[in-house]
Every structure is written in structure tokens, then in C-alpha cells.
Short mmCIF file of C-alpha atoms and ligand atoms in Angstrom, two decimals:
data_model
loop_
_atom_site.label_atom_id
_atom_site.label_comp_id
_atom_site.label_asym_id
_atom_site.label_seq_id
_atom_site.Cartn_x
_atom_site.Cartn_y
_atom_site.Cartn_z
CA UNK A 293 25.20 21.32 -20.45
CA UNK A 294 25.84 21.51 -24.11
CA UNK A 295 25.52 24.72 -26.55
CA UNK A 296 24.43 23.28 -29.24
CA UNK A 297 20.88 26.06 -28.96
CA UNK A 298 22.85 28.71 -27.21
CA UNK A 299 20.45 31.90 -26.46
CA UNK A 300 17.73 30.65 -28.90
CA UNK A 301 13.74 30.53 -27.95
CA UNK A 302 11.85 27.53 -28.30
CA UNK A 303 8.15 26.72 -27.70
CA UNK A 304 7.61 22.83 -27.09
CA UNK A 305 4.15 22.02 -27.03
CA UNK A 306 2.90 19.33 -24.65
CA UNK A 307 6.20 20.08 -22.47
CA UNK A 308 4.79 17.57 -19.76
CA UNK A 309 3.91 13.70 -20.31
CA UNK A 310 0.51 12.21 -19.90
CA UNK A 311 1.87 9.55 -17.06
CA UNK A 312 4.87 8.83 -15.30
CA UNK A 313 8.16 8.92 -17.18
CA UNK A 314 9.54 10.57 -20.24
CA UNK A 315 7.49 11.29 -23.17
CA UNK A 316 8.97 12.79 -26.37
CA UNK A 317 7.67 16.16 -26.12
CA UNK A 318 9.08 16.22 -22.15
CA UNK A 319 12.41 14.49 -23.29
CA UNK A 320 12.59 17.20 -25.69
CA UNK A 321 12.06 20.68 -23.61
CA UNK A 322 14.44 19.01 -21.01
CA UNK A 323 16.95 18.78 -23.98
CA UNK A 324 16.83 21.66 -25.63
CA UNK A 325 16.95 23.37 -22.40
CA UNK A 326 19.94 21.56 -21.54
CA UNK A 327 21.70 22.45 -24.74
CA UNK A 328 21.25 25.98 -24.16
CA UNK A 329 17.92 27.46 -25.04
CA UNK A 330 15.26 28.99 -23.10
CA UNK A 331 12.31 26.74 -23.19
CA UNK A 332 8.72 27.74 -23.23
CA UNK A 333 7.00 25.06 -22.49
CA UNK A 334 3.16 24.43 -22.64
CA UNK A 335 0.59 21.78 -21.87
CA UNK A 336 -2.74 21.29 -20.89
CA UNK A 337 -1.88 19.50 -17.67
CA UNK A 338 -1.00 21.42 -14.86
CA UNK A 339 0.91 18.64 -13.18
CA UNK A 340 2.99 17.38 -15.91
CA UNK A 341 4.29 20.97 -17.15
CA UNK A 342 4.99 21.47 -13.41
CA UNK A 343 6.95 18.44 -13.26
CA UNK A 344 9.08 19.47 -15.87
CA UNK A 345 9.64 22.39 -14.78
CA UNK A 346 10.90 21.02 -11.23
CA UNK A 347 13.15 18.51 -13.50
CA UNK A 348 14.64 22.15 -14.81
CA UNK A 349 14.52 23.72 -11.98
CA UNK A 350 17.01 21.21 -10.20
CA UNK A 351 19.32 20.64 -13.11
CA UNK A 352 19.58 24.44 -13.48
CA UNK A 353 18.39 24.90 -17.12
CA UNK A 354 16.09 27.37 -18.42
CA UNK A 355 12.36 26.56 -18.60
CA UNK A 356 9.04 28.84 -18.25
CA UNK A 357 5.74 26.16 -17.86
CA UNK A 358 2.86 27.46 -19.45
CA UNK A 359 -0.95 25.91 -19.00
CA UNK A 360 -2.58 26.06 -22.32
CA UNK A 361 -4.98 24.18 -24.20
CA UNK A 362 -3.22 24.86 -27.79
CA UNK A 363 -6.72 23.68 -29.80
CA UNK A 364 -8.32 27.39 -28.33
CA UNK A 365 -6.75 30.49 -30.57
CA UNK A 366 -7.32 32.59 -27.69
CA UNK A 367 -5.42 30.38 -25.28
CA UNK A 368 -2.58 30.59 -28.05
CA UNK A 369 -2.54 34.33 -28.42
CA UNK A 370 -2.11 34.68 -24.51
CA UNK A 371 0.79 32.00 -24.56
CA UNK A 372 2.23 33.98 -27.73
CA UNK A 373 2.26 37.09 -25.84
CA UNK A 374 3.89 35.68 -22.30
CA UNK A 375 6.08 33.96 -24.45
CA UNK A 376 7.25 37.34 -25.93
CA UNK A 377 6.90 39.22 -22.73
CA UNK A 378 9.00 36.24 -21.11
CA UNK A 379 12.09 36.12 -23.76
CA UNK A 380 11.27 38.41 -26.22
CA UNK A 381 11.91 36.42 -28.98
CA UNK A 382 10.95 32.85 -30.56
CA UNK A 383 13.59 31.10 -32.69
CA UNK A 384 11.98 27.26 -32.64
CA UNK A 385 8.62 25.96 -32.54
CA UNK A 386 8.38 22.37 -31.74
CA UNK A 387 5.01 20.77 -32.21
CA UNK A 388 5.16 17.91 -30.55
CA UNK A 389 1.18 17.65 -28.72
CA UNK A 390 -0.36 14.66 -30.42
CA UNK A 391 -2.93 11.88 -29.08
CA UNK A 392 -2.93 8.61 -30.54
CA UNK A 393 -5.89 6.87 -30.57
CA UNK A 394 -6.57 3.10 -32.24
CA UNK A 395 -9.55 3.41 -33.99
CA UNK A 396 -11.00 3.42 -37.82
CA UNK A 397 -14.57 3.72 -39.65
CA UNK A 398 -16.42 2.36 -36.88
CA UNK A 399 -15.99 5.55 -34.98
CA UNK A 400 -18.00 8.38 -35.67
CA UNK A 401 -17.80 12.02 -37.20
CA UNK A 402 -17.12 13.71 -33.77
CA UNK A 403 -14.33 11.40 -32.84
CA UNK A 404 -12.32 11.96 -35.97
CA UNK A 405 -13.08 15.40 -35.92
CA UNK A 406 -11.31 15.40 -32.19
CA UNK A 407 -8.48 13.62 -33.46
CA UNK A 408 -7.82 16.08 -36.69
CA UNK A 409 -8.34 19.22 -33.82
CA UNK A 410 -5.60 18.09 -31.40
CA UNK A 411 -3.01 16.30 -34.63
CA UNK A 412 -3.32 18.71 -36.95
CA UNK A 413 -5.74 22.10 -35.96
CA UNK A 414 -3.94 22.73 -33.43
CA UNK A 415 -0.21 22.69 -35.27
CA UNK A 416 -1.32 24.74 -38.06
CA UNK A 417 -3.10 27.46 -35.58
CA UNK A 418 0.63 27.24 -33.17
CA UNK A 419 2.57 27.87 -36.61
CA UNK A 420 -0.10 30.72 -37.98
CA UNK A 421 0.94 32.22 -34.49
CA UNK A 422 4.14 32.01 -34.69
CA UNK A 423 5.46 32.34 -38.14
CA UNK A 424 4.64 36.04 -38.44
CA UNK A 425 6.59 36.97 -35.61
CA UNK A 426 10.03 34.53 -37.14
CA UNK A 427 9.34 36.91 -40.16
CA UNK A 428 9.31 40.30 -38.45
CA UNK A 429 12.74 38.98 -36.36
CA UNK A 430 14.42 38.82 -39.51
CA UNK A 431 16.58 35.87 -39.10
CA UNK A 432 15.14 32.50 -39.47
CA UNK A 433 13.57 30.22 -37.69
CA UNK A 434 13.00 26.39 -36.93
CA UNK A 435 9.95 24.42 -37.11
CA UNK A 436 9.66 20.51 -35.94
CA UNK A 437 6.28 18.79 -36.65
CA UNK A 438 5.35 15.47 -34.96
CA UNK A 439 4.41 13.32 -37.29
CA UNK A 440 4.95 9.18 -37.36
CA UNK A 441 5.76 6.24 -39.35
CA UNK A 442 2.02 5.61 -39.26
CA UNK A 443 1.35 8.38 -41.98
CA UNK A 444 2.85 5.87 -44.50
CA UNK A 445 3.41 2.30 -43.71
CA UNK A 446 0.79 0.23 -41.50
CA UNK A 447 1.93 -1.63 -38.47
CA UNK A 448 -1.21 -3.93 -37.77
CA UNK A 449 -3.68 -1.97 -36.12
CA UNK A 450 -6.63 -0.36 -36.81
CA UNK A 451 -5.23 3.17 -36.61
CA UNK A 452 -6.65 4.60 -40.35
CA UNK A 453 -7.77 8.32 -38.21
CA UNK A 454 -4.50 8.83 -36.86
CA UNK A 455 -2.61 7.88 -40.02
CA UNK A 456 -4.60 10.32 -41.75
CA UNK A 457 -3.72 13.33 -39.12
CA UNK A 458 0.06 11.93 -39.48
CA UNK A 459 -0.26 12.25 -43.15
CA UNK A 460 -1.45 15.88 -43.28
CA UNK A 461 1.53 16.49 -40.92
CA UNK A 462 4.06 15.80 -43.68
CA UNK A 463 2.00 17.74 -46.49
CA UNK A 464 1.60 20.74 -44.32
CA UNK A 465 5.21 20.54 -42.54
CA UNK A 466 6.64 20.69 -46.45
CA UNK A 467 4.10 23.49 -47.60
CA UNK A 468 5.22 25.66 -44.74
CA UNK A 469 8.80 24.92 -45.59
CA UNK A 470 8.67 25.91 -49.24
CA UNK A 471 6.16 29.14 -48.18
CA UNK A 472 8.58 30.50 -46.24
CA UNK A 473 12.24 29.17 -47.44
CA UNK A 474 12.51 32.80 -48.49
CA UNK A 475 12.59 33.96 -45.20
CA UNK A 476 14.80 31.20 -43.77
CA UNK A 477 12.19 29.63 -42.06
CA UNK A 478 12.58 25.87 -41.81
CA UNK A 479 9.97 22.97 -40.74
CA UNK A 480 10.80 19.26 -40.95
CA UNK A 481 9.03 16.82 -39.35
CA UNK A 482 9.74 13.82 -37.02
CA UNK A 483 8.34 10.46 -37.71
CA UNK A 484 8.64 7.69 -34.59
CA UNK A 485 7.90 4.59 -34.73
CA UNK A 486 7.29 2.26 -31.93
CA UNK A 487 7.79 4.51 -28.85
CA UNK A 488 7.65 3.83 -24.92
CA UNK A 489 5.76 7.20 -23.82
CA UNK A 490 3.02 7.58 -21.22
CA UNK A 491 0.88 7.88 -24.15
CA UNK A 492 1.73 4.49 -25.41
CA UNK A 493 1.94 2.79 -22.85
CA UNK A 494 -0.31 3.97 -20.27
CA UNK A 495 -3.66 2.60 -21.49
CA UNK A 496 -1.75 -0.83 -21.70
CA UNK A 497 -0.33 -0.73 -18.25
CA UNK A 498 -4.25 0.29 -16.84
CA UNK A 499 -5.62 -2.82 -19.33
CA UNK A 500 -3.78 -5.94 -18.16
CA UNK A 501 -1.49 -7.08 -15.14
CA UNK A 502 2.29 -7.15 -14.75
CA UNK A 503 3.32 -9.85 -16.48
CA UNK A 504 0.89 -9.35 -19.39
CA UNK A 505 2.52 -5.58 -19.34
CA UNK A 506 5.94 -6.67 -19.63
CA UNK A 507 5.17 -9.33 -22.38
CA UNK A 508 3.81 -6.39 -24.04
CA UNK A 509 6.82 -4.47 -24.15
CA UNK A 510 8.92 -7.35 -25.30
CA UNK A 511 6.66 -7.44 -28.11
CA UNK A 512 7.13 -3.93 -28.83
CA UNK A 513 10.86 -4.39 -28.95
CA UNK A 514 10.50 -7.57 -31.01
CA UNK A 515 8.88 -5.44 -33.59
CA UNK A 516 11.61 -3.55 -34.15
CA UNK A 517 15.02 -4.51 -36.39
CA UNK A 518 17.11 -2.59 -33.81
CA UNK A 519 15.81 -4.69 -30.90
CA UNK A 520 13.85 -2.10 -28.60
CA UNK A 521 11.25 0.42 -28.94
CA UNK A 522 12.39 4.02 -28.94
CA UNK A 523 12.35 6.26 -26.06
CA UNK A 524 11.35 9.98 -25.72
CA UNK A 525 14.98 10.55 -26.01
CA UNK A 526 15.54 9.13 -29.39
CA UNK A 527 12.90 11.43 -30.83
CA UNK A 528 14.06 14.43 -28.82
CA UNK A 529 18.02 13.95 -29.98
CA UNK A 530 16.25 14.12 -33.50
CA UNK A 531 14.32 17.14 -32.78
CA UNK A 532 17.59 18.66 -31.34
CA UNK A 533 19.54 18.12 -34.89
CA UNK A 534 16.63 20.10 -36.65
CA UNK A 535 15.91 23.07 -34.53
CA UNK A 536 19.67 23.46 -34.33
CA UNK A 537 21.96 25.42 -36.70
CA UNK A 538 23.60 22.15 -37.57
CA UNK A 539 20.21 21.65 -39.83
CA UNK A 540 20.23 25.16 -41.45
CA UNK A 541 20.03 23.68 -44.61
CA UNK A 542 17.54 20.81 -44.22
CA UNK A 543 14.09 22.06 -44.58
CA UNK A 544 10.93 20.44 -46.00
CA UNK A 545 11.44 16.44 -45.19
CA UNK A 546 11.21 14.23 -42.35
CA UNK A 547 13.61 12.01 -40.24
CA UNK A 548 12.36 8.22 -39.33
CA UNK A 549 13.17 7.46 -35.98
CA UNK A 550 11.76 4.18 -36.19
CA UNK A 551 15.19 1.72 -35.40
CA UNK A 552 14.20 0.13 -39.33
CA UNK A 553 10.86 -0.74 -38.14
CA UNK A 554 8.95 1.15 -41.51
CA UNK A 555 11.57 -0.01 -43.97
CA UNK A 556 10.49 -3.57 -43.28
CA UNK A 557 7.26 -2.63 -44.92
CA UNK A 558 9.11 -1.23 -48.32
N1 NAD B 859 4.49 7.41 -28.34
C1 NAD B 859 4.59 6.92 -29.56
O1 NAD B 859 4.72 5.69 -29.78
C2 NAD B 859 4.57 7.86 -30.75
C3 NAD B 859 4.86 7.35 -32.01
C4 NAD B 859 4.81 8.21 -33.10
C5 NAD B 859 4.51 9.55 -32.92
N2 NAD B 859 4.24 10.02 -31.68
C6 NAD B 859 3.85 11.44 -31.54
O2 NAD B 859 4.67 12.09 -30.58
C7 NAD B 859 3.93 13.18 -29.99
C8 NAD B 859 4.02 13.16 -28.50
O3 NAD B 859 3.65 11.92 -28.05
P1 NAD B 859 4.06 11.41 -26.60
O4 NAD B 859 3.91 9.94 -26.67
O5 NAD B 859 5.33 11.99 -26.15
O6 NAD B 859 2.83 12.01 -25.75
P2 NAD B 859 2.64 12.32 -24.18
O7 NAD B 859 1.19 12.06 -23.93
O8 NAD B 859 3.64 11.60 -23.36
O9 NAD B 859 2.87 13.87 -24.10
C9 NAD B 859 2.04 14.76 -24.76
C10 NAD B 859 1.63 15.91 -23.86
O10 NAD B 859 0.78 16.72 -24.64
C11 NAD B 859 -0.21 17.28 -23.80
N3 NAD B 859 -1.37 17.69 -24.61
C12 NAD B 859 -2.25 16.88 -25.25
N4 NAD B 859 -3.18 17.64 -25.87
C13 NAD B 859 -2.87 18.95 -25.61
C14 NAD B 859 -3.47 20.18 -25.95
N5 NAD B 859 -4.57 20.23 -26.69
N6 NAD B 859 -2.89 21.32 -25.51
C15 NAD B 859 -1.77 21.29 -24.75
N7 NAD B 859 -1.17 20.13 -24.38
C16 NAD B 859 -1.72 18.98 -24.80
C17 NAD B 859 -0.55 16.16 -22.83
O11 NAD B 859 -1.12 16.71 -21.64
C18 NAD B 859 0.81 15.51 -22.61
O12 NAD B 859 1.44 15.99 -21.43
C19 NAD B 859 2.50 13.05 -30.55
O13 NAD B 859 2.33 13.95 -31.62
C20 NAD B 859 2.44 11.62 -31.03
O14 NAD B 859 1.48 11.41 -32.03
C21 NAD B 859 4.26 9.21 -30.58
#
């Protein structure tokens, strides 16, 4: 147990993983909680927030699950409010939900307009929630946006939809920043690169057998200068630094956790 978020708030959205194992949003609730802060975590899946919660529940840290389906406003008013009635305050908002989803102009209008809902909708209605409520505190507050490498560099797939959510990440992660610098409110984002979540990795795993799966992951390590794809925990020690107070005065930018894998690309 570390202190490094000592009696703070935070929300973490999509608190629970999509499959088994650790994905950055779950890696990240388990380590703010562990550093001292009393995690609200939500997610649309009833099983993974629970699972969390029994990780925190055995190592003794403090973490409320939540089930919430953060693209409804009404769903985020109710989580707003239990939050509040819960802890009374909120000091960090970490939007981490995200899907990523391979795909470009051969998809259609309603699939795009999914991916936008659940990338980018759905931060900007969490942060119109929650913003208000850093300002009437009085004292600050820390935002961390999931965003990815993807936004700006292309890594051979046919991703153009979710590069375009990623992109409006950044531009609305440093809009907020300069909107409400005045009242000490900070957002940064996060930008991974190759990472070995559920959400990776899972629709690989169903596709092909063992040893196809574990040719895969070499590959995905191959890719990157540092020699391995990241893991939840690389993205959540980064998330850590910027809802901390070691970060009170780095607002309206991003960190690349990526191992070098972007700066190949220029
Ligand atoms: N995994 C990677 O390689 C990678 C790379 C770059 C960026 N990212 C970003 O990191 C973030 C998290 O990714 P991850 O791989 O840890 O995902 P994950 O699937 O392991 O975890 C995300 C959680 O969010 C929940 N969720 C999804 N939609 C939701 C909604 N509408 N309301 C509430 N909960 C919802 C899911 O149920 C899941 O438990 C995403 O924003 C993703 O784009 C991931």
C-alpha cells in the first residue's frame, strides 16, 4: 500500500475487463486503490466490476463497483449521485471505457456512429458530469482520457474509425484543460500502444488455435522497440503519475506509453 492518492475520489470507468486478466482500466482502479484512494468504479458488466471488486476486497483496498452503461446520461446522473452519496466528493475522473474495433469506410453510418458513442460521447457526457461538481469543491481536480498512439501514427491496420475517436480524445482532453486551468482542473490523456488486454486479445484467442495465438503475441512484442507489448499495468502506472499531485502542473498533453513503438513512424 502506497500513498501516493491518499483520501482522494476517483471514478474509473470500465473498472472491470472484457475477459480474463488485467485490462488497463482494471489495472488502474486496483492501483489507485492501492495507493490510497477510494475507487468508484463502473462498468457495464456485472461480472467484471464484481471481480474487481473481490480483487479489492481481499487485498483490503477501497473500491465501490458500480453497473452503468456510461453512453445513457441518466445512468450517469444516478452513478454521479451514489458516487457522492458514497464518498462525498470526486477528486479524479479516469476515462478509461473504450472499444477498439478494426474497421474503415466499408462499414456503415451506424457502426461509426457506435464507435464515436462509446470513444468519445460517452467521455465528454462523464466529464460534463463531473466537472461542475470539481468546480463547486473548490480545489482542483484530475482528469485522464484514454486515448492511443492510433490517433496519430498508423500501425498497419485498417483502423481509420477508431483513429478518428482517438483523435478527438486529444483535442477535447486539451480544450477541457485550458477551459478550466483557472479552476485547477487538469486533463491529460494516455496514449498506449500495443497492449495485451482482454480487449486485444480476446477476439484473437476465440479466432485461431494455441499455437497460432502465441505466434500472435510474439508478433505483438516484435513490433515493439522495447521488446514486449504493454500490459494494463504500464498504462495504469501512467494514469497514476497524472491523477496524482506529483502531476499538478502537467495539464493539457498526453503521455505515449507505447515502449518507442509510434516514434518509429516519425
Ligand atoms: N488494449 C489496447 O491495446 C489499447 C491500446 C490503446 C488504447 N487502449 C484504450 O484503453 C482503454 C481500455 O481498454 P482495455 O483494453 O483495457 O479494455 P477492456 O475491454 O479490457 O476494459 C474495458 C471495460 O470497459 C467496459 N465498458 C465498455 N463499454 C462500456 C460502457 N458503455 N459503459 C460502461 N463500461 C463499459 C467493458 O465492459 C470492459 O470491462 C480503451 O479506451 C482503449 O481504446 C487500449
Amino acid at each position: 500500500m502506497g500513498d501516493r492518492l491518499k483520501d482522494k475520489v476517483a471514478i474509473v470507468t470500465g473498472a472491470g475487463a472484457s475477459g480474463p486478466g488485467w485490462g488497463n482500466g482494471k489495472a488502474t482502479a486496483v492501483l489507485f486503490a492501492r495507493e490510497g484512494a477510494k475507487v468508484f468504479g463502473i462498468d457495464r458488466n456485472e461480472a467484471a466490476v464484481d471481480e474487481t471488486a473481490e480483487i479489492a476486497k481481499a487485498e483490503k483496498i477501497d473500491f465501490t463497483p458500480h453497473i452503468a452503461d456510461i453512453t445513457d446520461p441518466d445512468q450517469i446522473e444516478a452513478l454521479i449521485a451514489r458516487c457522492l452519496e458514497r464518498y462525498g466528493r470526486i477528486d479524479i475522473l479516469h476515462n478509461n471505457v473504450g472499444i477498439f474495433e478494426l474497421g474503415s469506410i466499408e462499414k456503415d453510418r451506424d457502426y461509426f456512429e457506435h464507435v464515436q458513442l462509446v470513444n468519445v460521447t460517452s467521455m465528454f457526457l462523464m466529464t460534463k458530469a463531473v466537472v461542475p461538481r470539481m468546480i463547486e469543491q473548490g480545489d482542483g481536480g484530475a482528469i485522464v482520457n484514454l486515448a492511443s498512439v492510433a490517433a496519430t501514427h498508423y500501425v498497419g491496420a485498417p483502423y481509420s474509425i477508431y483513429a478518428a475517436t482517438k483523435s478527438a480524445v486529444i483535442g477535447f482532453t486539451r480544450a477541457i484543460a485550458l477551459e478550466h486551468a483557472a479552476h485547477r482542473i487538469r486533463c491529460n490523456a494516455i496514449m498506449p500502444g500495443v497492449v495485451n488486454t482482454p480487449l486485444a486479445l480476446e477476439p484473437i484467442r476465440k479466432k485461431v488455435g494455441d499455437d497460432e495465438f502465441q505466434k500472435i503475441l510474439g508478433q505483438r512484442d516484435a513490433l515493439v522497440p522495447i521488446g514486449r507489448a504493454a500490459t494494463g499495468w504500464d498504462v495504469a502506472k501512467a494514469a497514476l503519475f497524472l491523477a496524482s499531485d506529483e502531476a499538478s502542473y502537467v495539464t493539457a498533453t498526453e503521455i505515449v506509453v507505447d515502449g518507442g513503438l509510434s516514434a518509429q513512424f516519425g
